Amino acid sequence: MSLADAPLGHDVPYPDQYDASLLFPIERAANRAALGVSAPLPFVGDDIWNAYELSWLDARGKPQVAIGRFTVPADTPRIVESKSFKLYLNSLNQTRLPDAAAYAERVERDVSAAAGGPVRLTLIPPDRFGQARISELEGELLDGQDIEIRHYTPAPELLRCETGAPIVEETLRSDLLKSNCPVTNQPDWGSVQIRYRGPKLDRAALLAYIVSFRQHAEFHEHCVERIFMDVMAACQPQALSVYARYTRRGGLDINPWRATPGMPAPDLTMRTARQ
């Protein structure tokens, strides 16, 4: 199947019966090949999907609700197209299940089959909703740089190290990341954190590069991998982590991170104010 066969960008009826076949997988390989990425992968990481509209029925027909955090490893061969994911989750709204564990087991099984690898689902019940932590990504904000922007499609040639760059270890962030859905061209708004150890990056150049995604059409996961590979190629840091948190659409937000092996995982449990 091609992306043209996906439900994204088409009018489709919302299901009222459980249907795992609604999940539409997309191979990662084609995008990675365009970036020069092949096995073994030069990065580790996960795609974190937060689902805010989970519901099912208990054994007596009473609705249950939860927030779900899906962890999809970066080494799974496929991602799941987001509209198909939403349709699938909604197909469980009228499904009777004995308890939350049974719901999680079924959904983990179906999504893992679509992704081609083990996907973990953490359910957050209503009595824990108030524990959700809203904060911003750690790091020094780049967005105050006084720069002129000339590029609105990815321009890796903008990236450079400072002249005579010393080796530094720092964390930088921006709230100016925007790309577009490759099917509908709707805007995807996000924040990005770049943590690295290596020659000091030129901050104005880095911000101009981040903004250059503004008219680029690519899925969230692919954008993060592109940023990772471009920064690695430009300055060859000894260690690098790229983490993006995208705003919610259709009850889902997607938050990919990619890092060189050995880099600690970022905080994957928080969400930003815009999310």
Coordinates of C-alpha atoms in Angstrom, one line a residue:
M1 CA 0.0 0.0 0.0
S2 CA 1.1 3.6 -0.7
L3 CA 0.5 6.7 1.4
A4 CA -2.3 7.5 -1.0
D5 CA -4.2 4.6 0.4
A6 CA -4.1 5.9 4.0
P7 CA -7.2 7.5 5.6
L8 CA -5.3 10.8 6.1
G9 CA -6.7 13.5 3.8
H10 CA -9.8 11.5 3.0
D11 CA -13.3 11.5 4.4
V12 CA -13.8 8.3 6.3
P13 CA -16.6 7.1 8.6
Y14 CA -15.7 6.8 12.3
P15 CA -16.0 3.1 13.3
D16 CA -18.2 1.9 16.1
Q17 CA -16.8 -1.6 16.2
Y18 CA -13.3 -2.7 17.1
D19 CA -11.1 -3.1 14.0
A20 CA -7.4 -3.6 14.2
S21 CA -7.1 -3.5 10.4
L22 CA -7.6 0.3 10.6
L23 CA -4.0 0.8 11.6
F24 CA -2.0 1.9 8.5
P25 CA 1.7 1.3 8.8
I26 CA 4.3 3.3 6.9
E27 CA 7.8 1.9 6.3
R28 CA 10.6 4.0 7.7
A29 CA 13.2 2.7 5.2
A30 CA 12.4 5.0 2.3
N31 CA 12.9 8.2 4.2
R32 CA 16.0 6.8 6.0
A33 CA 17.5 5.8 2.6
A34 CA 17.1 9.4 1.4
L35 CA 19.1 10.5 4.5
G36 CA 21.8 7.9 4.0
V37 CA 20.7 5.9 7.0
S38 CA 20.9 2.2 6.9
A39 CA 21.3 -0.6 9.5
P40 CA 22.9 -0.5 11.9
L41 CA 21.2 2.7 12.8
P42 CA 23.4 5.6 13.8
F43 CA 21.0 6.6 16.6
V44 CA 18.8 5.2 19.3
G45 CA 15.5 6.6 20.5
D46 CA 11.7 6.4 20.7
D47 CA 8.6 8.0 19.3
I48 CA 6.4 9.0 22.2
W49 CA 2.7 9.2 21.3
N50 CA 0.3 10.7 23.9
A51 CA -3.3 9.8 23.3
Y52 CA -5.8 11.9 25.3
E53 CA -9.1 10.4 24.1
L54 CA -8.8 6.7 25.1
S55 CA -12.1 5.0 26.1
W56 CA -13.7 1.6 26.3
L57 CA -16.5 -0.1 28.2
D58 CA -16.1 -2.2 31.3
A59 CA -17.8 -5.7 31.5
R60 CA -21.1 -4.0 32.5
G61 CA -21.1 -1.4 29.8
K62 CA -19.9 1.6 31.8
P63 CA -17.5 3.9 29.9
Q64 CA -13.9 4.0 31.1
V65 CA -11.4 6.8 30.1
A66 CA -7.6 7.2 30.3
I67 CA -4.7 9.0 28.8
G68 CA -2.2 6.7 27.0
R69 CA 1.5 7.1 26.5
F70 CA 2.8 4.9 23.6
T71 CA 6.5 4.2 23.3
V72 CA 7.5 3.2 19.8
P73 CA 11.2 2.2 19.5
A74 CA 13.1 4.0 16.7
D75 CA 14.3 0.6 15.4
T76 CA 10.8 -0.6 14.6
P77 CA 10.6 -0.9 10.8
R78 CA 7.3 1.1 10.6
I79 CA 5.5 4.0 12.0
V80 CA 1.7 4.2 12.1
E81 CA -0.1 6.9 10.2
S82 CA -1.7 9.2 12.8
K83 CA -5.3 9.4 11.5
S84 CA -5.5 5.6 11.2
F85 CA -4.2 5.4 14.8
K86 CA -7.0 7.7 15.9
L87 CA -9.6 5.7 14.0
Y88 CA -8.3 2.5 15.5
L89 CA -8.4 3.9 19.0
N90 CA -12.0 5.1 18.5
S91 CA -13.0 1.7 17.3
L92 CA -12.6 0.5 20.9
N93 CA -15.0 3.0 22.3
Q94 CA -17.9 0.6 22.4
T95 CA -15.8 -2.5 23.2
R96 CA -16.4 -4.3 26.5
L97 CA -13.3 -5.4 28.3
P98 CA -12.9 -6.8 31.8
D99 CA -10.4 -4.1 33.0
A100 CA -7.7 -1.6 31.9
A101 CA -5.1 -4.3 31.7
A102 CA -7.1 -6.1 29.1
Y103 CA -7.4 -2.9 27.1
A104 CA -3.7 -2.2 27.3
E105 CA -2.8 -5.8 26.3
R106 CA -5.1 -5.7 23.2
V107 CA -3.9 -2.3 22.1
E108 CA -0.2 -3.1 22.6
R109 CA -0.6 -6.3 20.6
D110 CA -2.3 -4.5 17.7
V111 CA 0.0 -1.5 17.5
S112 CA 3.1 -3.7 17.9
A113 CA 2.0 -5.8 15.0
A114 CA 1.5 -2.7 12.8
A115 CA 4.9 -1.2 13.8
G116 CA 6.8 -4.5 13.5
G117 CA 8.2 -4.4 17.0
P118 CA 7.3 -4.1 20.7
V119 CA 5.3 -1.0 21.5
R120 CA 4.6 -0.2 25.1
L121 CA 1.4 1.5 26.4
T122 CA 1.3 3.2 29.8
L123 CA -2.2 4.0 30.8
I124 CA -2.8 7.0 33.0
P125 CA -6.2 6.7 34.8
P126 CA -8.4 9.7 35.8
D127 CA -7.3 9.8 39.4
R128 CA -3.8 10.6 38.1
F129 CA -4.7 13.2 35.5
G130 CA -3.9 16.0 38.0
Q131 CA -0.3 14.8 38.3
A132 CA 0.5 15.7 34.6
R133 CA 3.5 18.0 34.6
I134 CA 3.5 20.9 32.2
S135 CA 6.9 22.6 31.6
E136 CA 9.1 23.6 28.8
L137 CA 12.1 21.7 27.3
E138 CA 15.3 22.2 29.1
G139 CA 18.1 24.3 27.6
E140 CA 19.0 27.8 26.5
L141 CA 16.4 29.3 24.2
L142 CA 17.7 30.3 20.8
D143 CA 14.7 32.3 19.6
G144 CA 16.0 35.7 20.7
Q145 CA 18.7 35.6 18.0
D146 CA 18.5 38.7 15.8
I147 CA 18.7 37.1 12.4
E148 CA 17.3 37.5 8.9
I149 CA 15.6 34.4 7.6
R150 CA 15.9 33.5 3.9
H151 CA 15.2 29.8 3.8
Y152 CA 11.9 28.0 4.5
T153 CA 12.8 24.6 3.3
P154 CA 15.5 22.5 5.0
A155 CA 18.9 24.1 4.4
P156 CA 21.6 22.0 6.1
E157 CA 24.2 24.2 4.5
L158 CA 23.3 26.8 7.1
L159 CA 24.7 24.7 9.9
R160 CA 28.2 25.5 11.0
C161 CA 30.5 25.5 14.0
E162 CA 31.9 28.7 15.5
T163 CA 35.3 29.7 14.1
G164 CA 38.0 27.9 16.2
A165 CA 35.1 26.2 18.0
P166 CA 36.0 24.9 21.4
I167 CA 34.6 21.5 22.6
V168 CA 31.5 22.2 24.7
E169 CA 28.6 20.3 26.2
E170 CA 25.3 22.3 26.1
T171 CA 21.6 22.0 25.6
L172 CA 19.8 24.4 23.2
R173 CA 16.1 24.7 22.4
S174 CA 13.7 26.5 20.1
D175 CA 9.9 26.9 19.9
L176 CA 10.1 27.9 16.3
L177 CA 10.0 24.5 14.7
K178 CA 7.2 24.1 12.2
S179 CA 6.7 21.6 9.4
N180 CA 3.7 20.5 7.4
C181 CA 1.9 17.2 7.0
P182 CA 3.1 15.5 3.8
V183 CA -0.5 14.5 2.8
T184 CA -2.8 17.4 3.9
N185 CA -0.2 20.2 4.1
Q186 CA -1.6 21.2 7.5
P187 CA 0.9 22.8 9.8
D188 CA 2.7 20.8 12.5
W189 CA 3.9 23.1 15.3
G190 CA 6.7 22.0 17.7
S191 CA 9.5 22.7 20.0
V192 CA 12.9 21.1 19.6
Q193 CA 15.8 20.5 22.0
I194 CA 19.4 19.8 20.8
R195 CA 21.8 18.5 23.4
Y196 CA 25.4 17.8 22.3
R197 CA 29.0 17.5 23.2
G198 CA 31.4 18.6 20.5
P199 CA 32.6 21.7 18.6
K200 CA 30.4 24.7 19.6
L201 CA 27.5 25.2 17.2
D202 CA 26.9 28.7 15.7
R203 CA 23.6 29.5 17.4
A204 CA 22.3 32.0 14.8
A205 CA 23.0 29.4 12.1
L206 CA 21.3 26.7 14.1
L207 CA 18.2 28.8 14.6
A208 CA 18.0 29.7 10.9
Y209 CA 18.3 26.0 10.1
I210 CA 15.5 25.1 12.5
V211 CA 13.2 27.7 10.9
S212 CA 14.1 26.4 7.4
F213 CA 11.7 23.5 8.1
R214 CA 8.7 25.9 8.0
Q215 CA 7.4 24.9 4.6
H216 CA 8.8 21.4 4.6
A217 CA 6.3 18.5 4.3
E218 CA 7.5 15.5 6.3
F219 CA 6.2 13.4 9.2
H220 CA 7.4 14.3 12.7
E221 CA 9.7 11.3 13.1
H222 CA 11.3 12.0 9.7
C223 CA 12.0 15.6 10.6
V224 CA 13.8 14.7 13.8
E225 CA 15.9 12.1 12.0
R226 CA 16.8 14.7 9.3
I227 CA 17.8 17.2 12.0
F228 CA 19.9 14.6 13.7
M229 CA 21.8 13.6 10.6
D230 CA 22.3 17.2 9.4
V231 CA 23.8 18.3 12.7
M232 CA 26.0 15.2 12.8
A233 CA 27.3 15.9 9.3
A234 CA 27.9 19.6 9.9
C235 CA 29.9 19.5 13.1
Q236 CA 30.4 15.8 14.0
P237 CA 29.7 16.1 17.7
Q238 CA 30.9 13.4 19.9
A239 CA 27.4 13.0 21.3
L240 CA 24.1 14.3 20.1
S241 CA 20.4 14.1 21.1
V242 CA 17.5 15.7 19.2
Y243 CA 14.1 15.7 20.9
A244 CA 11.0 17.4 19.5
R245 CA 7.6 17.8 21.1
Y246 CA 4.8 18.6 18.6
T247 CA 1.4 20.0 19.5
R248 CA -1.7 17.9 19.6
R249 CA -3.9 17.1 16.7
G250 CA -6.9 14.9 16.8
G251 CA -6.3 13.9 20.4
L252 CA -2.7 12.8 19.7
D253 CA 0.7 14.4 20.1
I254 CA 3.9 12.9 18.7
N255 CA 7.3 13.4 20.3
P256 CA 10.3 11.7 18.7
W257 CA 13.8 11.7 20.1
R258 CA 17.0 10.4 18.5
A259 CA 20.4 10.2 20.1
T260 CA 23.9 8.7 19.7
P261 CA 24.2 5.5 21.8
G262 CA 25.0 6.3 25.4
M263 CA 23.1 9.6 25.6
P264 CA 20.5 9.7 28.4
A265 CA 16.9 9.8 27.4
P266 CA 15.2 13.2 27.8
D267 CA 12.2 13.6 30.1
L268 CA 9.5 11.9 28.1
T269 CA 6.7 12.3 30.7
M270 CA 6.3 16.1 30.6
R271 CA 4.3 18.1 28.1
T272 CA 4.8 21.7 27.1
A273 CA 2.2 24.5 27.6
R274 CA 1.3 24.3 23.9
Q275 CA 0.6 20.6 24.1

